[in-house]
Amino acid sequence: MESIYDKKKQRLSIVLFPSDYFNPSVVDGDFENEYRAVLEQPNLIPLIFSYEGWFQQGKLVISGDLPKLGTKAVYRGWMMQPEKYARFYKAMQEKNILLTTGPEEYERLHVFPNAYPYVKEDSARILCFKLHEPIQITSVLKEFPRFMVKDFVKSVKGSDFPRFFDNSFSQKDFEHWMEVFYKYRGDLLTGGICIKEYLNLKKYDGKTNEYRAFYANNEMISLKPNSGQGTFAPAPPAQMLKKYQSVESPFYTVDYAELADGSWKVIETGDGSVSGLSDRQDSRAFYRSLY
């Protein structure tokens, strides 16, 4: 695996951001703080590519001067399905830009069933199904008394979709909600259906205690609260944080959560390119650590 920190090889020098939908030369507003943080780093250059051009038309249009020789870059932007990221990676290569995360590494951490073998000792159990495959709720409930539904990447949090299912739901109820799930995920639907054991998380002042760790070159470069909890809530055990710093990817995230009994679990993984910073995270400090 090629390291983005190996001094004997070319260092990371470009950070790629998606543009505003209507203005391809202006960064997407959701990434403006990160863009400004990169501008302040003397060894990093931010580049912007057209959101509409890539995500809507499949054409890669980059604002600014492109390198003449191969230059290492990291992407910070919206999620892509693995097939689209592979095309993105190739399109960048054609413009002399080498993304630090290759297509296989992206898919390994972005698609949770692929990452599951690395974290299963400390993760909720899962069952996987093909898209639109019939799922018998009674069979699932024999494995998990409560469970949640995702595709291979995302759930539909923030909607009216149930947080979990249990024996109070009939098969008809469950099939109705699966139709709703497919509707909500739409074109973003990825991989298949991932049924996850529902975990009872500990709360402090009504908020769960979740943390997101960023790892780069198999070192943890950032660990921040990720659920709006207060600073008095404990952090994940150091031994657990170290345990998952050796996954086969140059840039990825692991999300940890404290359970009601005080133990900790891995609740999610992600590719670092498409994992958001925590709400109260210092973008400048993040990019200093990343470089």
Short mmCIF file of C-alpha atoms in Angstrom, two decimals:
data_model
loop_
_atom_site.label_atom_id
_atom_site.label_comp_id
_atom_site.label_asym_id
_atom_site.label_seq_id
_atom_site.Cartn_x
_atom_site.Cartn_y
_atom_site.Cartn_z
CA MET A 1 0.00 0.00 0.00
CA GLU A 2 1.44 3.35 -1.01
CA SER A 3 1.65 5.80 1.86
CA ILE A 4 0.58 9.44 1.58
CA TYR A 5 3.22 10.32 4.17
CA ASP A 6 6.26 8.48 2.83
CA LYS A 7 8.91 11.21 2.43
CA LYS A 8 10.72 9.15 -0.18
CA LYS A 9 7.68 9.49 -2.40
CA GLN A 10 5.68 12.45 -3.55
CA ARG A 11 3.81 14.14 -0.74
CA LEU A 12 0.16 15.07 -0.65
CA SER A 13 -0.27 18.53 -2.16
CA ILE A 14 -3.84 18.92 -3.47
CA VAL A 15 -7.24 18.74 -1.81
CA LEU A 16 -10.20 18.40 -4.20
CA PHE A 17 -13.60 19.87 -3.37
CA PRO A 18 -16.92 19.87 -5.27
CA SER A 19 -18.24 23.19 -6.48
CA ASP A 20 -21.48 25.00 -5.83
CA TYR A 21 -24.16 23.49 -8.06
CA PHE A 22 -24.72 26.73 -10.00
CA ASN A 23 -21.17 28.11 -10.00
CA PRO A 24 -18.40 25.63 -10.94
CA SER A 25 -15.63 27.98 -9.79
CA VAL A 26 -16.96 28.42 -6.23
CA VAL A 27 -16.67 25.72 -3.58
CA ASP A 28 -19.83 24.01 -2.30
CA GLY A 29 -20.99 25.95 0.76
CA ASP A 30 -20.92 22.82 2.93
CA PHE A 31 -17.15 22.61 2.41
CA GLU A 32 -16.30 26.32 2.57
CA ASN A 33 -14.70 26.10 6.03
CA GLU A 34 -12.51 23.22 4.92
CA TYR A 35 -11.60 25.02 1.69
CA ARG A 36 -10.50 28.10 3.64
CA ALA A 37 -8.51 25.92 6.02
CA VAL A 38 -6.62 24.37 3.10
CA LEU A 39 -5.88 27.84 1.72
CA GLU A 40 -4.09 28.60 4.98
CA GLN A 41 -1.85 25.54 4.74
CA PRO A 42 1.42 26.47 3.00
CA ASN A 43 1.93 22.97 1.57
CA LEU A 44 -1.59 22.30 0.31
CA ILE A 45 -3.53 23.63 -2.67
CA PRO A 46 -7.34 23.41 -2.92
CA LEU A 47 -8.87 22.65 -6.31
CA ILE A 48 -12.57 22.76 -7.20
CA PHE A 49 -14.34 20.54 -9.70
CA SER A 50 -17.80 21.15 -11.13
CA TYR A 51 -20.51 19.42 -9.10
CA GLU A 52 -23.01 19.55 -11.94
CA GLY A 53 -20.41 18.45 -14.47
CA TRP A 54 -19.40 15.34 -12.55
CA PHE A 55 -22.44 14.26 -10.55
CA GLN A 56 -25.03 15.13 -13.18
CA GLN A 57 -23.18 14.78 -16.49
CA GLY A 58 -20.23 12.50 -15.70
CA LYS A 59 -17.74 15.09 -16.98
CA LEU A 60 -14.77 16.15 -14.87
CA VAL A 61 -14.21 19.91 -15.10
CA ILE A 62 -11.64 21.40 -12.71
CA SER A 63 -11.15 25.09 -11.98
CA GLY A 64 -7.57 26.33 -11.68
CA ASP A 65 -4.22 25.28 -13.10
CA LEU A 66 -3.63 21.55 -13.35
CA PRO A 67 -0.26 19.95 -12.55
CA LYS A 68 1.97 18.93 -15.43
CA LEU A 69 3.29 15.89 -13.57
CA GLY A 70 1.53 13.39 -11.35
CA THR A 71 0.50 15.04 -8.09
CA LYS A 72 -1.01 13.37 -5.04
CA ALA A 73 -4.41 14.56 -3.93
CA VAL A 74 -7.11 13.75 -1.43
CA TYR A 75 -10.80 14.15 -2.20
CA ARG A 76 -13.10 15.83 0.33
CA GLY A 77 -16.69 15.84 -0.82
CA TRP A 78 -19.95 14.04 -1.32
CA MET A 79 -20.33 10.28 -1.33
CA MET A 80 -20.11 8.39 -4.59
CA GLN A 81 -21.17 4.86 -5.32
CA PRO A 82 -18.05 2.68 -5.71
CA GLU A 83 -18.43 2.38 -9.49
CA LYS A 84 -18.61 6.16 -9.85
CA TYR A 85 -15.61 6.67 -7.57
CA ALA A 86 -13.61 4.26 -9.77
CA ARG A 87 -14.44 6.44 -12.79
CA PHE A 88 -13.57 9.54 -10.75
CA TYR A 89 -10.19 8.04 -9.84
CA LYS A 90 -9.43 7.24 -13.49
CA ALA A 91 -10.58 10.67 -14.69
CA MET A 92 -8.25 12.29 -12.16
CA GLN A 93 -5.34 10.14 -13.36
CA GLU A 94 -5.97 11.42 -16.89
CA LYS A 95 -5.46 14.94 -15.51
CA ASN A 96 -2.16 13.97 -13.82
CA ILE A 97 -3.72 13.81 -10.36
CA LEU A 98 -3.29 10.67 -8.25
CA LEU A 99 -5.90 10.24 -5.55
CA THR A 100 -4.40 8.75 -2.39
CA THR A 101 -7.34 6.36 -2.02
CA GLY A 102 -7.72 3.85 -4.83
CA PRO A 103 -11.08 2.37 -5.90
CA GLU A 104 -10.58 -0.89 -3.96
CA GLU A 105 -9.63 0.98 -0.78
CA TYR A 106 -12.60 3.31 -1.16
CA GLU A 107 -15.01 0.40 -1.53
CA ARG A 108 -13.42 -1.47 1.38
CA LEU A 109 -14.24 1.23 3.95
CA HIS A 110 -17.23 2.92 2.31
CA VAL A 111 -19.26 -0.27 2.00
CA PHE A 112 -19.83 -1.54 5.54
CA PRO A 113 -20.13 -5.30 4.79
CA ASN A 114 -16.66 -5.04 3.21
CA ALA A 115 -15.25 -3.36 6.33
CA TYR A 116 -17.12 -5.64 8.72
CA PRO A 117 -14.46 -8.40 8.80
CA TYR A 118 -11.96 -5.83 10.12
CA VAL A 119 -14.17 -4.57 12.96
CA LYS A 120 -16.59 -7.42 13.73
CA GLU A 121 -15.01 -8.23 17.10
CA ASP A 122 -16.29 -4.89 18.41
CA SER A 123 -19.23 -4.20 16.11
CA ALA A 124 -22.94 -4.91 16.04
CA ARG A 125 -23.75 -8.12 14.20
CA ILE A 126 -25.15 -7.86 10.67
CA LEU A 127 -27.17 -9.81 8.11
CA CYS A 128 -26.94 -8.93 4.42
CA PHE A 129 -29.54 -9.30 1.67
CA LYS A 130 -29.73 -8.50 -2.02
CA LEU A 131 -31.69 -5.43 -3.04
CA HIS A 132 -35.44 -6.15 -3.13
CA GLU A 133 -34.88 -9.67 -1.82
CA PRO A 134 -37.81 -10.70 0.42
CA ILE A 135 -36.86 -10.48 4.09
CA GLN A 136 -38.84 -12.36 6.72
CA ILE A 137 -38.98 -10.28 9.88
CA THR A 138 -39.58 -13.35 12.05
CA SER A 139 -36.31 -14.89 10.82
CA VAL A 140 -34.38 -11.70 11.54
CA LEU A 141 -35.89 -11.40 15.01
CA LYS A 142 -34.56 -14.87 15.85
CA GLU A 143 -31.09 -13.35 15.43
CA PHE A 144 -31.67 -9.85 16.84
CA PRO A 145 -34.48 -8.82 19.23
CA ARG A 146 -34.17 -5.35 17.75
CA PHE A 147 -32.61 -4.38 14.44
CA MET A 148 -32.11 -1.41 12.15
CA VAL A 149 -32.14 -1.24 8.35
CA LYS A 150 -29.54 0.33 6.07
CA ASP A 151 -28.28 -0.24 2.59
CA PHE A 152 -24.57 -1.13 2.43
CA VAL A 153 -23.65 2.52 3.13
CA LYS A 154 -26.41 4.62 4.70
CA SER A 155 -29.61 4.55 6.68
CA VAL A 156 -32.43 7.09 6.38
CA LYS A 157 -31.96 8.89 9.67
CA GLY A 158 -33.83 12.16 10.07
CA SER A 159 -36.98 10.78 8.43
CA ASP A 160 -40.11 9.03 9.71
CA PHE A 161 -38.50 5.66 9.05
CA PRO A 162 -38.39 3.60 12.30
CA ARG A 163 -35.17 3.75 14.32
CA PHE A 164 -35.47 0.02 14.88
CA PHE A 165 -37.79 -2.93 14.32
CA ASP A 166 -38.89 -5.47 16.92
CA ASN A 167 -41.72 -7.98 17.46
CA SER A 168 -44.29 -5.19 17.56
CA PHE A 169 -44.01 -4.98 13.73
CA SER A 170 -45.87 -7.43 11.52
CA GLN A 171 -44.53 -8.73 8.21
CA LYS A 172 -46.95 -6.38 6.44
CA ASP A 173 -45.69 -3.42 8.48
CA PHE A 174 -42.09 -4.31 7.67
CA GLU A 175 -42.75 -4.65 3.94
CA HIS A 176 -44.45 -1.26 3.94
CA TRP A 177 -41.43 0.35 5.57
CA MET A 178 -39.03 -1.36 3.19
CA GLU A 179 -40.92 0.25 0.30
CA VAL A 180 -40.47 3.58 2.05
CA PHE A 181 -36.76 2.86 2.55
CA TYR A 182 -36.21 2.19 -1.15
CA LYS A 183 -38.08 5.36 -2.02
CA TYR A 184 -36.02 7.50 0.38
CA ARG A 185 -32.65 6.13 -0.74
CA GLY A 186 -33.59 6.38 -4.43
CA ASP A 187 -30.60 6.72 -6.76
CA LEU A 188 -28.24 6.71 -3.77
CA LEU A 189 -29.09 3.09 -2.96
CA THR A 190 -25.82 1.15 -2.70
CA GLY A 191 -24.93 -2.53 -2.67
CA GLY A 192 -27.72 -4.32 -0.86
CA ILE A 193 -29.62 -4.32 2.41
CA CYS A 194 -27.69 -4.49 5.67
CA ILE A 195 -29.67 -5.52 8.75
CA LYS A 196 -27.75 -4.44 11.87
CA GLU A 197 -28.29 -5.49 15.44
CA TYR A 198 -29.72 -2.49 17.31
CA LEU A 199 -27.45 -1.28 20.10
CA ASN A 200 -28.69 0.44 23.25
CA LEU A 201 -26.48 3.54 23.45
CA LYS A 202 -25.70 5.49 26.60
CA LYS A 203 -26.94 9.07 26.75
CA TYR A 204 -25.71 12.18 28.54
CA ASP A 205 -28.27 14.97 28.83
CA GLY A 206 -30.31 13.20 26.18
CA LYS A 207 -27.47 12.82 23.66
CA THR A 208 -25.60 9.68 22.70
CA ASN A 209 -21.83 9.51 23.20
CA GLU A 210 -20.36 8.95 19.74
CA TYR A 211 -16.87 9.77 18.46
CA ARG A 212 -15.38 9.84 14.96
CA ALA A 213 -11.72 8.97 14.46
CA PHE A 214 -9.88 9.81 11.24
CA TYR A 215 -6.93 7.58 10.38
CA ALA A 216 -4.29 8.43 7.77
CA ASN A 217 -1.29 6.27 6.93
CA ASN A 218 -2.47 3.98 9.74
CA GLU A 219 -2.17 6.64 12.41
CA MET A 220 -5.07 8.37 14.14
CA ILE A 221 -4.94 12.05 13.18
CA SER A 222 -8.24 13.17 14.68
CA LEU A 223 -10.71 12.08 17.35
CA LYS A 224 -13.74 14.29 17.97
CA PRO A 225 -17.21 14.02 19.55
CA ASN A 226 -19.72 13.33 16.80
CA SER A 227 -23.18 13.45 18.39
CA GLY A 228 -23.36 16.89 20.00
CA GLN A 229 -22.58 15.51 23.44
CA GLY A 230 -20.92 17.61 26.13
CA THR A 231 -17.19 17.63 26.76
CA PHE A 232 -17.73 15.78 30.05
CA ALA A 233 -18.67 12.55 28.22
CA PRO A 234 -15.84 9.98 28.18
CA ALA A 235 -13.81 9.17 25.07
CA PRO A 236 -13.37 5.68 23.59
CA PRO A 237 -10.72 3.46 25.20
CA ALA A 238 -7.22 4.11 23.87
CA GLN A 239 -6.67 0.39 23.28
CA MET A 240 -9.71 0.24 20.99
CA LEU A 241 -8.65 3.35 19.06
CA LYS A 242 -5.23 1.81 18.44
CA LYS A 243 -6.71 -1.55 17.49
CA TYR A 244 -8.34 -0.13 14.36
CA GLN A 245 -5.51 2.01 13.04
CA SER A 246 -4.21 -0.75 10.75
CA VAL A 247 -7.09 -1.25 8.30
CA GLU A 248 -5.97 -1.60 4.68
CA SER A 249 -6.65 1.94 3.52
CA PRO A 250 -4.58 5.17 3.51
CA PHE A 251 -7.44 7.41 4.73
CA TYR A 252 -10.55 6.27 6.58
CA THR A 253 -12.82 6.82 9.57
CA VAL A 254 -14.15 4.66 12.36
CA ASP A 255 -17.13 5.74 14.48
CA TYR A 256 -17.29 4.58 18.09
CA ALA A 257 -20.21 4.72 20.53
CA GLU A 258 -20.60 4.06 24.24
CA LEU A 259 -23.28 1.52 25.17
CA ALA A 260 -25.68 1.80 28.09
CA ASP A 261 -23.54 -0.61 30.11
CA GLY A 262 -20.42 1.54 29.65
CA SER A 263 -18.73 -0.67 27.04
CA TRP A 264 -17.84 0.58 23.56
CA LYS A 265 -18.66 -0.58 20.04
CA VAL A 266 -17.66 0.32 16.50
CA ILE A 267 -20.89 1.54 14.91
CA GLU A 268 -19.67 2.64 11.48
CA THR A 269 -16.69 2.90 9.14
CA GLY A 270 -16.15 5.21 6.20
CA ASP A 271 -13.70 6.32 3.58
CA GLY A 272 -11.96 9.48 4.77
CA SER A 273 -12.70 11.27 1.52
CA VAL A 274 -16.46 11.29 2.12
CA SER A 275 -16.68 11.31 5.92
CA GLY A 276 -17.72 14.63 7.39
CA LEU A 277 -15.85 16.50 10.09
CA SER A 278 -17.56 16.84 13.45
CA ASP A 279 -19.64 19.97 13.99
CA ARG A 280 -17.21 21.56 16.44
CA GLN A 281 -14.03 20.37 14.73
CA ASP A 282 -11.22 22.81 13.91
CA SER A 283 -10.71 22.46 10.13
CA ARG A 284 -7.28 24.10 10.24
CA ALA A 285 -6.00 21.66 12.84
CA PHE A 286 -7.45 18.76 10.84
CA TYR A 287 -5.57 19.68 7.66
CA ARG A 288 -2.33 20.31 9.54
CA SER A 289 -2.64 16.79 10.91
CA LEU A 290 -3.62 15.34 7.55
CA TYR A 291 -0.58 16.83 5.83
#
